[in-house]
Short mmCIF file of C-alpha atoms in Angstrom, two decimals:
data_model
loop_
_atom_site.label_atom_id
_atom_site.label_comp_id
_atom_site.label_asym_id
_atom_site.label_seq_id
_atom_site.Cartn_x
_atom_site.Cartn_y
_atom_site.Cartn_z
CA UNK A 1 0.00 0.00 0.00
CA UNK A 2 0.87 3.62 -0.77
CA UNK A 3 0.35 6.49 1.99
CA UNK A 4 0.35 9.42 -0.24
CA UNK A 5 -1.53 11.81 2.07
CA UNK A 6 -0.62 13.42 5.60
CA UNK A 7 -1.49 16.60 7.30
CA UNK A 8 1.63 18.62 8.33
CA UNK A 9 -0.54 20.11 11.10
CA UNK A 10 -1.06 16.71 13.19
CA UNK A 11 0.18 16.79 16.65
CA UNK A 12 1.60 13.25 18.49
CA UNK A 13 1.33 12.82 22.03
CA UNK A 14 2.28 9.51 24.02
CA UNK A 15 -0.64 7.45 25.01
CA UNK A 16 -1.22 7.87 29.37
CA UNK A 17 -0.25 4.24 29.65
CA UNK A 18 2.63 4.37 27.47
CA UNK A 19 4.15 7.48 29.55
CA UNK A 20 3.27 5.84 32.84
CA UNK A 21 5.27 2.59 31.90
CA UNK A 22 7.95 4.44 30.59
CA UNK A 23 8.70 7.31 32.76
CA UNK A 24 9.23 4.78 35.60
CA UNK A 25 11.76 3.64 33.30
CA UNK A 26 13.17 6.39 31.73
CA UNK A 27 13.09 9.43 33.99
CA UNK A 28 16.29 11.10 34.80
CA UNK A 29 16.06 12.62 38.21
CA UNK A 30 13.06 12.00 40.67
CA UNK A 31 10.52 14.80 41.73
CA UNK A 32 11.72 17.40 44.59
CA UNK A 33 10.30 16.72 47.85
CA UNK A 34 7.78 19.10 49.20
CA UNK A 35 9.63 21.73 51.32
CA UNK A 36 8.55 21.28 55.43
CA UNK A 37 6.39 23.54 56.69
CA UNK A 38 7.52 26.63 58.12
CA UNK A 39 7.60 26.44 61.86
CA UNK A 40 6.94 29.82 64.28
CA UNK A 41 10.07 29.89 64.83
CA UNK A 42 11.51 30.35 61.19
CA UNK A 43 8.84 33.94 60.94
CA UNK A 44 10.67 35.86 63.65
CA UNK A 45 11.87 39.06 61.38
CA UNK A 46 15.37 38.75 63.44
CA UNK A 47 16.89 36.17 61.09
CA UNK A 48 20.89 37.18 60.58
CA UNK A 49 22.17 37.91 56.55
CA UNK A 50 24.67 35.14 57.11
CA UNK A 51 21.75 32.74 58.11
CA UNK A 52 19.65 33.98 54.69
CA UNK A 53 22.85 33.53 52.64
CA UNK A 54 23.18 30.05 53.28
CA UNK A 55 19.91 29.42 53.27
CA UNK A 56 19.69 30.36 49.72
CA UNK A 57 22.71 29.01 48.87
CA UNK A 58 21.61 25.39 50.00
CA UNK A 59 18.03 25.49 48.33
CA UNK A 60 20.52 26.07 45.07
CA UNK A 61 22.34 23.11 46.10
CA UNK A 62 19.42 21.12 46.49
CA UNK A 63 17.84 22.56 43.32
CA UNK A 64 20.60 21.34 41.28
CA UNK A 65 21.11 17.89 43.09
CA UNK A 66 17.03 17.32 42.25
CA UNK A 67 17.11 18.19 38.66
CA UNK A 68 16.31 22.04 39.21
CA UNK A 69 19.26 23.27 38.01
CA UNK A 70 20.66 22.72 34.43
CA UNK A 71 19.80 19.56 32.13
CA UNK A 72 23.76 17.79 33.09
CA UNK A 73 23.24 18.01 36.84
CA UNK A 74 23.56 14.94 38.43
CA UNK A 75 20.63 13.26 39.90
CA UNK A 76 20.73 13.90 44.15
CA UNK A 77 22.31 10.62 45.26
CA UNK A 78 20.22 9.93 47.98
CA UNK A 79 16.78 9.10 46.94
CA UNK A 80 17.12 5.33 45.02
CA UNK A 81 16.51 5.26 41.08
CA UNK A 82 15.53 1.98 39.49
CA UNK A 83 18.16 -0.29 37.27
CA UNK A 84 16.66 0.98 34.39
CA UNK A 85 16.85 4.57 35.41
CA UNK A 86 20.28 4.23 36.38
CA UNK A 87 21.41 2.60 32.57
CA UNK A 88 19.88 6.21 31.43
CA UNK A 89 21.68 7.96 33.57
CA UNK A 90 24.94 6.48 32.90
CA UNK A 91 23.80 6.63 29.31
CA UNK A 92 23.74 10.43 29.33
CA UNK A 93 27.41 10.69 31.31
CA UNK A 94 28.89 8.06 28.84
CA UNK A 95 27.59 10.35 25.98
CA UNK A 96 28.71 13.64 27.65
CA UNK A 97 32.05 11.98 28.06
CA UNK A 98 32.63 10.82 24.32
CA UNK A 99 32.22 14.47 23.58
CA UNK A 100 34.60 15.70 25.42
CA UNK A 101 37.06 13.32 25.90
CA UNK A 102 40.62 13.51 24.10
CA UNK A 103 40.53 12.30 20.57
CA UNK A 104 42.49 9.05 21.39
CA UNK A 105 40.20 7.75 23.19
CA UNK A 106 37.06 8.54 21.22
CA UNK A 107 38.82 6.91 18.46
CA UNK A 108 40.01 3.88 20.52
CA UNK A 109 36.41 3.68 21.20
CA UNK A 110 35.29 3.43 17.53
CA UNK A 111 37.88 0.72 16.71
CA UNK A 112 36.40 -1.65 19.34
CA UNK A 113 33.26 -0.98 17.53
CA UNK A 114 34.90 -2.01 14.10
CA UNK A 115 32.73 -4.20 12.20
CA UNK A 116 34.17 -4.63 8.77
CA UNK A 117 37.92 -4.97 8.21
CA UNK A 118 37.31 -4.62 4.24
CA UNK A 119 40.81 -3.89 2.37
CA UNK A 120 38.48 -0.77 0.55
CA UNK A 121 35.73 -0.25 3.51
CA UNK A 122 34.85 -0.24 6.86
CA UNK A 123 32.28 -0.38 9.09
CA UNK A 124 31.89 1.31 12.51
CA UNK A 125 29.36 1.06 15.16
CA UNK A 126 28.29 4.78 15.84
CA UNK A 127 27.59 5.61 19.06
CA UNK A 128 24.96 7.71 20.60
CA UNK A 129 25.03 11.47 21.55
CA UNK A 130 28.37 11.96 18.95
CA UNK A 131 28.42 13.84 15.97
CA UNK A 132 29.70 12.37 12.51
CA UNK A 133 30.35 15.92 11.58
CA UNK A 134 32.10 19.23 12.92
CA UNK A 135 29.42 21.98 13.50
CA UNK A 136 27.87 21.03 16.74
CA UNK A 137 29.26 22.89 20.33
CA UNK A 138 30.98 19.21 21.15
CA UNK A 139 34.35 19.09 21.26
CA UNK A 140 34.50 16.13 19.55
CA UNK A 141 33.12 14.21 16.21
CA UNK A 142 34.07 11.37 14.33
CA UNK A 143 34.80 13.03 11.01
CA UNK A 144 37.86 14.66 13.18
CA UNK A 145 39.88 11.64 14.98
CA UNK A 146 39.69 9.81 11.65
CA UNK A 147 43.40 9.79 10.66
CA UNK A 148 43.78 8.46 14.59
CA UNK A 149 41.10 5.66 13.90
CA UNK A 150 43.11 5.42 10.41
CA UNK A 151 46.77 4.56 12.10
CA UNK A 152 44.63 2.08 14.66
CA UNK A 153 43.44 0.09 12.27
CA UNK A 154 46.24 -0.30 9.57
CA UNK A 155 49.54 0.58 11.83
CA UNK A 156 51.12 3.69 11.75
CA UNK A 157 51.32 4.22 7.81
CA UNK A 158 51.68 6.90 5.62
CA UNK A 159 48.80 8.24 3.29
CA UNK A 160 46.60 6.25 5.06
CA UNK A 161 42.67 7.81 4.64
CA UNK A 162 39.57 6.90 6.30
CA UNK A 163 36.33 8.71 4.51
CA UNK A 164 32.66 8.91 6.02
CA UNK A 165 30.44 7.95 3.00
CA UNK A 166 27.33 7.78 4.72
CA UNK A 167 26.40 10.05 7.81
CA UNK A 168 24.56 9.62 10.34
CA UNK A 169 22.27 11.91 12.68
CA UNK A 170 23.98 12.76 16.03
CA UNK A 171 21.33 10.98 18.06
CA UNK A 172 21.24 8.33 15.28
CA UNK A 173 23.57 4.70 16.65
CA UNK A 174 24.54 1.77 14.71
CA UNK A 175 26.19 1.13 11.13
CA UNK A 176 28.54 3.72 9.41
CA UNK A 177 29.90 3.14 6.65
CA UNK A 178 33.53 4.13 5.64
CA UNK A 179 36.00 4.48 2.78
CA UNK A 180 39.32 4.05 3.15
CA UNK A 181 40.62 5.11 -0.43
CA UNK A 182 38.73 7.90 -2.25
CA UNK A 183 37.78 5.57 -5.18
CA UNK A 184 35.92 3.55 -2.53
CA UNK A 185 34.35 6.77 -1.59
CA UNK A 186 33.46 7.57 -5.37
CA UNK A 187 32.15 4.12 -6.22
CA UNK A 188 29.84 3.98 -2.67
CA UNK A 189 28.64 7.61 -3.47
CA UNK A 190 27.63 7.08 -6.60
CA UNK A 191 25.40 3.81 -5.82
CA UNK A 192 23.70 5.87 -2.86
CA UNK A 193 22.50 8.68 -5.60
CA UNK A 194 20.99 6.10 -8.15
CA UNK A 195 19.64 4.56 -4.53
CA UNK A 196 21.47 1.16 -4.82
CA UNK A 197 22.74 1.33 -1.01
CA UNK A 198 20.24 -0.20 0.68
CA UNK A 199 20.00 0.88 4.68
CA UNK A 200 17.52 -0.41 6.81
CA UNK A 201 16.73 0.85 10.21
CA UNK A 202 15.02 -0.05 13.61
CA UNK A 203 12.56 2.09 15.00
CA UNK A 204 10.70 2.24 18.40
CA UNK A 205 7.53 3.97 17.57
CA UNK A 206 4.82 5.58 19.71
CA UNK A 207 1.77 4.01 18.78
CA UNK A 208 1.15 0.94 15.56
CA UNK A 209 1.23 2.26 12.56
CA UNK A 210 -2.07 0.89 10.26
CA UNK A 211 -1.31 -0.66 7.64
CA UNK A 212 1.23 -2.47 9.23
CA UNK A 213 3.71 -2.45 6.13
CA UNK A 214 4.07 -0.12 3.01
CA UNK A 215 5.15 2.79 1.06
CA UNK A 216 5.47 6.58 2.11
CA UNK A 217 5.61 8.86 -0.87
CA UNK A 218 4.81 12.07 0.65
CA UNK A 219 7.83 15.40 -0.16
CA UNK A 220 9.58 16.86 2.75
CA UNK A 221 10.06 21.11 3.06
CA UNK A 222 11.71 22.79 5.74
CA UNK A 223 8.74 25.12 7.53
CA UNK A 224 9.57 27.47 9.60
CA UNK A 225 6.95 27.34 13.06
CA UNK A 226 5.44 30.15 14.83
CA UNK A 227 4.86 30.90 18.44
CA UNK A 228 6.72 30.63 22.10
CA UNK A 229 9.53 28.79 20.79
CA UNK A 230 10.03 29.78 16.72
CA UNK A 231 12.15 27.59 15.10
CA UNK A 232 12.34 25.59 11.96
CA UNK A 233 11.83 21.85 11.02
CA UNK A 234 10.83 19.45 8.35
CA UNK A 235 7.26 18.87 7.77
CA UNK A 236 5.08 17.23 5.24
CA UNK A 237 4.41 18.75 2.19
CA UNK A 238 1.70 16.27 0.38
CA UNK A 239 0.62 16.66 -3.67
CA UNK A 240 -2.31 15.44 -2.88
CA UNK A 241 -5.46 16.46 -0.70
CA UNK A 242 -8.81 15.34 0.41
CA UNK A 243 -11.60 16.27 -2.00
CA UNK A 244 -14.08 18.64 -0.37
CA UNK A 245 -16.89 16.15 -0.33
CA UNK A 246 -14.26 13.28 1.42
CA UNK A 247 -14.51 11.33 -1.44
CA UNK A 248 -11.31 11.05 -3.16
CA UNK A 249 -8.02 13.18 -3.57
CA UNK A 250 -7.21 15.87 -5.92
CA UNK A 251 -3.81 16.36 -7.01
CA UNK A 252 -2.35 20.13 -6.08
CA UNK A 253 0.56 21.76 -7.28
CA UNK A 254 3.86 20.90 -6.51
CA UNK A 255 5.86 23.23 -3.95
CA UNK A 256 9.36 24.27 -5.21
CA UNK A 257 11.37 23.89 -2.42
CA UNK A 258 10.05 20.30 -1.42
CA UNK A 259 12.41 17.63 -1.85
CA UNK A 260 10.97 14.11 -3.11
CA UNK A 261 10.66 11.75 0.19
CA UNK A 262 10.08 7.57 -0.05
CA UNK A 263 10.60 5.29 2.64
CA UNK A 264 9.35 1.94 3.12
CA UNK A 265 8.17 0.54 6.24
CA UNK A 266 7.28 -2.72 7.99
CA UNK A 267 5.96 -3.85 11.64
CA UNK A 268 7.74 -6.28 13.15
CA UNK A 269 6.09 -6.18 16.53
CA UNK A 270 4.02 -4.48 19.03
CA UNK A 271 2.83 -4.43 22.58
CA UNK A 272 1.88 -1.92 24.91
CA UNK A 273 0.99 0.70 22.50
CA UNK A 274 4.26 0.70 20.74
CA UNK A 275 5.74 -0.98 18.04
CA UNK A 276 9.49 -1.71 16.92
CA UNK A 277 8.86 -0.59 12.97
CA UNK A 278 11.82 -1.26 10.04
CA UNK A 279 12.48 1.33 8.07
CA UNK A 280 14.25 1.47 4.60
CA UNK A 281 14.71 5.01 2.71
CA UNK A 282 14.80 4.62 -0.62
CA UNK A 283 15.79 8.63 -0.87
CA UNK A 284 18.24 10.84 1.81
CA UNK A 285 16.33 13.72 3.04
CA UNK A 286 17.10 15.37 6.06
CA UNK A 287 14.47 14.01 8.88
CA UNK A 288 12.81 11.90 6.70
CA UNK A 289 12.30 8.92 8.66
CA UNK A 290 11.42 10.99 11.41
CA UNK A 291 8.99 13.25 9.81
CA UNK A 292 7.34 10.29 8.00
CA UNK A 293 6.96 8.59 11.54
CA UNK A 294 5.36 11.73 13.18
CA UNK A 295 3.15 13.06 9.97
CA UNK A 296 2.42 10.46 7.75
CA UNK A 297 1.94 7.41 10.06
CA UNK A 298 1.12 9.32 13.31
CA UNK A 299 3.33 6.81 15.26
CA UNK A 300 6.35 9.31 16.17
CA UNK A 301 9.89 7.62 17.41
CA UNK A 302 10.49 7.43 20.56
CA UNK A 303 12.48 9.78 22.13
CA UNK A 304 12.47 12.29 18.87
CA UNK A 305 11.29 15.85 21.08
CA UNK A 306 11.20 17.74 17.98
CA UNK A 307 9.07 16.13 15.87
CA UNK A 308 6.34 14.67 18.84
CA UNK A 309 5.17 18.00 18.89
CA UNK A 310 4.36 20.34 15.55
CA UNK A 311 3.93 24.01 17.63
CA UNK A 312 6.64 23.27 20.30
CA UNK A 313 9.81 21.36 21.18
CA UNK A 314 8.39 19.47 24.27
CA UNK A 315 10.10 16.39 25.43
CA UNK A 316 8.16 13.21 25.75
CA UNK A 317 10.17 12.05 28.74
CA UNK A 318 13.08 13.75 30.40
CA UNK A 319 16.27 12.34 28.96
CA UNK A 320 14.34 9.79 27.05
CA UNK A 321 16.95 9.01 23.75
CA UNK A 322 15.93 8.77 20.49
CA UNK A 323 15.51 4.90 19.63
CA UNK A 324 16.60 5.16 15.90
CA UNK A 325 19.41 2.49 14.95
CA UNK A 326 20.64 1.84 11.88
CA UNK A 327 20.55 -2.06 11.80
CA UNK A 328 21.76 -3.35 8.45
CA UNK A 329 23.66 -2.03 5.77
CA UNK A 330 24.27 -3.53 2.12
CA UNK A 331 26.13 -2.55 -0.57
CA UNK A 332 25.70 -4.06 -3.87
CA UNK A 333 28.15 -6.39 -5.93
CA UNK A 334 30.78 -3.71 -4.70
CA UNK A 335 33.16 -3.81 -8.02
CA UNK A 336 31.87 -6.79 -9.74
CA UNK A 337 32.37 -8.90 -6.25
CA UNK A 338 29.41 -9.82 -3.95
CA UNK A 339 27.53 -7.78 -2.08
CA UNK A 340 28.69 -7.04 1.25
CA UNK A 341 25.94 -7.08 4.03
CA UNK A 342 26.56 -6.03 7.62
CA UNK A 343 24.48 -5.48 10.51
CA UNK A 344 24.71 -4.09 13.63
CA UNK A 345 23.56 -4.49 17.01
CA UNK A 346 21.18 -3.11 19.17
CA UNK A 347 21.95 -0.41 22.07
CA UNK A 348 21.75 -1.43 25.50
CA UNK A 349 19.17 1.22 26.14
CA UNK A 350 17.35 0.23 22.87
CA UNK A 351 17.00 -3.57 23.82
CA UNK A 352 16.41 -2.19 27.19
CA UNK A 353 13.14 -0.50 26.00
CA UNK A 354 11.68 -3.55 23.70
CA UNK A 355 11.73 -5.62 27.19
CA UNK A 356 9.92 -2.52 29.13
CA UNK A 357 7.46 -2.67 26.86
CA UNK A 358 7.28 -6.51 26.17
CA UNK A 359 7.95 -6.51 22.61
CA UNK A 360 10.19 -9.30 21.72
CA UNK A 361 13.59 -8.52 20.04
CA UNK A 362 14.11 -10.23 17.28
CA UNK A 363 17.52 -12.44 16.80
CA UNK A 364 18.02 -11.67 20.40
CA UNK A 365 20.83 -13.95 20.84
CA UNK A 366 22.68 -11.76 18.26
CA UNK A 367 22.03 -8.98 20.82
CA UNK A 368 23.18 -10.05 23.71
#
């Protein structure tokens, strides 16, 4: 079947259950306690500037140990958190510390995550939270400790190249595919535009998308969205539209700037509410997967605060990651040879999730 309708305007929320069961999960600091009531003796008007001082300075204290400060404080030590809690927290300082950490050991990180020794490519497992590009405040990115990775891999060696071909969202884990000679690079690049790379991708949605597999053909344009928060993002912009009487579509005219969108999707499970959904592009535009998610199938991914909401950038969860993995990866007959197929595996916070919500992870015992 092929979706070729959506309304840009449609706003996702998460289902009461679905937050219930996963905030207990997911959420990064636990609520403040109410402050004690003030006693007779705490209203006498005599109360010393030194006393008020540190008074104020300890509700800051507290603030910031309770989540009341900025979005990195640390979580107030005292009051227990659940396992699964605690794998988010430590999911969030792992991140934080991959961004800032010295080169040599991001890229030490990336080589234990080497998947494909290929003489002409490679294949890292991208983790979350770390940019493949420069252009984010991070001190780090991948694109950057790629001559370190380079040496790692082959021994220190001169002219020795590593080259992303395919990038990958910052919040965006699994396969990512690398050249290591730039007629690798050319040969890769060019089977991507005629859409010959094929890249699948897991998805934890919010919500079962009906029908349970097909095709979304809907264009993609960069709107620009009014109100407390302005900003810009991708939305939906659809060729066709519902008749006036509901009975068929009429096809409208074309906007310029929109940029051709097709991705094909498939079920592969569901409980709770939520579903883990396949997704294969068969074009490259920015957000697609996520837009078509949100707008088109009104199941958006978990985790994605920007596109859950169409007026305002509202988190579903506190902390809650985006559960978007690139599983599998195949590129064909790669210069008159066989194809080369690789797949990676699942976060820890990603299989995590699927048990949460009882959905059963396929090939499991590849995950573990």
């Amino acid at each position: 079947m092929v979706i070729r309708s959506g309304k840009t305007g449609s706003i996702c929320h998460i289902s009461r259950g679905v937050a219930s069961l996963l905030t207990r999960t997911h959420a990064s600091a636990p609520r403040r306690e109410a402050p004690a009531p003030v006693s007779d003796s705490d209203k006498r008007p005599n109360l010393r500037a030194i006393d008020l001082a540190r008074k104020i300075r300890q509700e800051k204290q507290n603030g910031k140990a309770t989540g009341g400060g900025s979005e990195a404080a640390v979580p107030n030590p005292s009051v227990p958190v659940s396992p699964l809690q605690k794998r988010v927290i430590e999911l969030r300082q792992f991140t934080q510390q991959l961004q800032n950490v010295h080169p040599n050991v991001l890229a030490k990180h990336l080589h234990r995550g080497l998947i494909l020794p290929h003489p002409e490519l490679a294949v890292i497992n991208k983790p979350y939270g770390v940019s493949v590009q420069d252009g984010s405040r991070d001190k780090n990115n991948i694109t950057d400790v790629l001559p370190i990775l380079a040496k790692m891999m082959d021994g220190i060696r001169a002219g020795t190249q590593l080259h992303v071909c395919l990038g990958l969202d910052k919040e965006t884990t699994g396969t990512l595919l690398l050249a290591r000679t730039e007629e690798a690079l050319d040969y890769v690049q060019n089977l991507h535009k005629n859409h010959q790379v094929e890249r699948k991708y897991w998805v934890v949605a919010v919500g079962v998308p009906v029908p349970s597999e097909g095709v979304i053909d809907i264009p993609v344009i960069e709107r620009e969205v009014t109100g407390a928060q302005p900003h810009f993002k991708m939305g939906l912009s659809p060729v066709y539209r519902v008749s006036e009487g509901g009975e068929g579509v009429t096809k409208v005219r074309a906007n310029r700037q929109a940029q051709g969108a097709v991705t094909r999707y498939r079920v592969l499970d569901s409980s709770n509410g939520c579903s883990l959904v396949e997704l294969q592009p068969v074009t490259g535009v920015k957000h697609q997967l996520r837009v078509h998610m949100a707008y088109a199938l009104g199941s958006p991914i978990l985790g994605d605060h920007k596109y859950s909401h169409w007026t305002k950038l509202a988190p579903q969860a506190r902390y809650l990651p985006l559960h978007l993995h690139a599983r599998q990866l195949t590129v064909p007959e790669f210069k008159g040879q066989s194809d080369i197929t690789v797949s990676c595996p699942l976060p820890k916070y990603f299989t995590s999730t699927l048990r949460r919500l009882q959905i059963p992870i396929p090939d499991e015992k590849e995950e573990e």
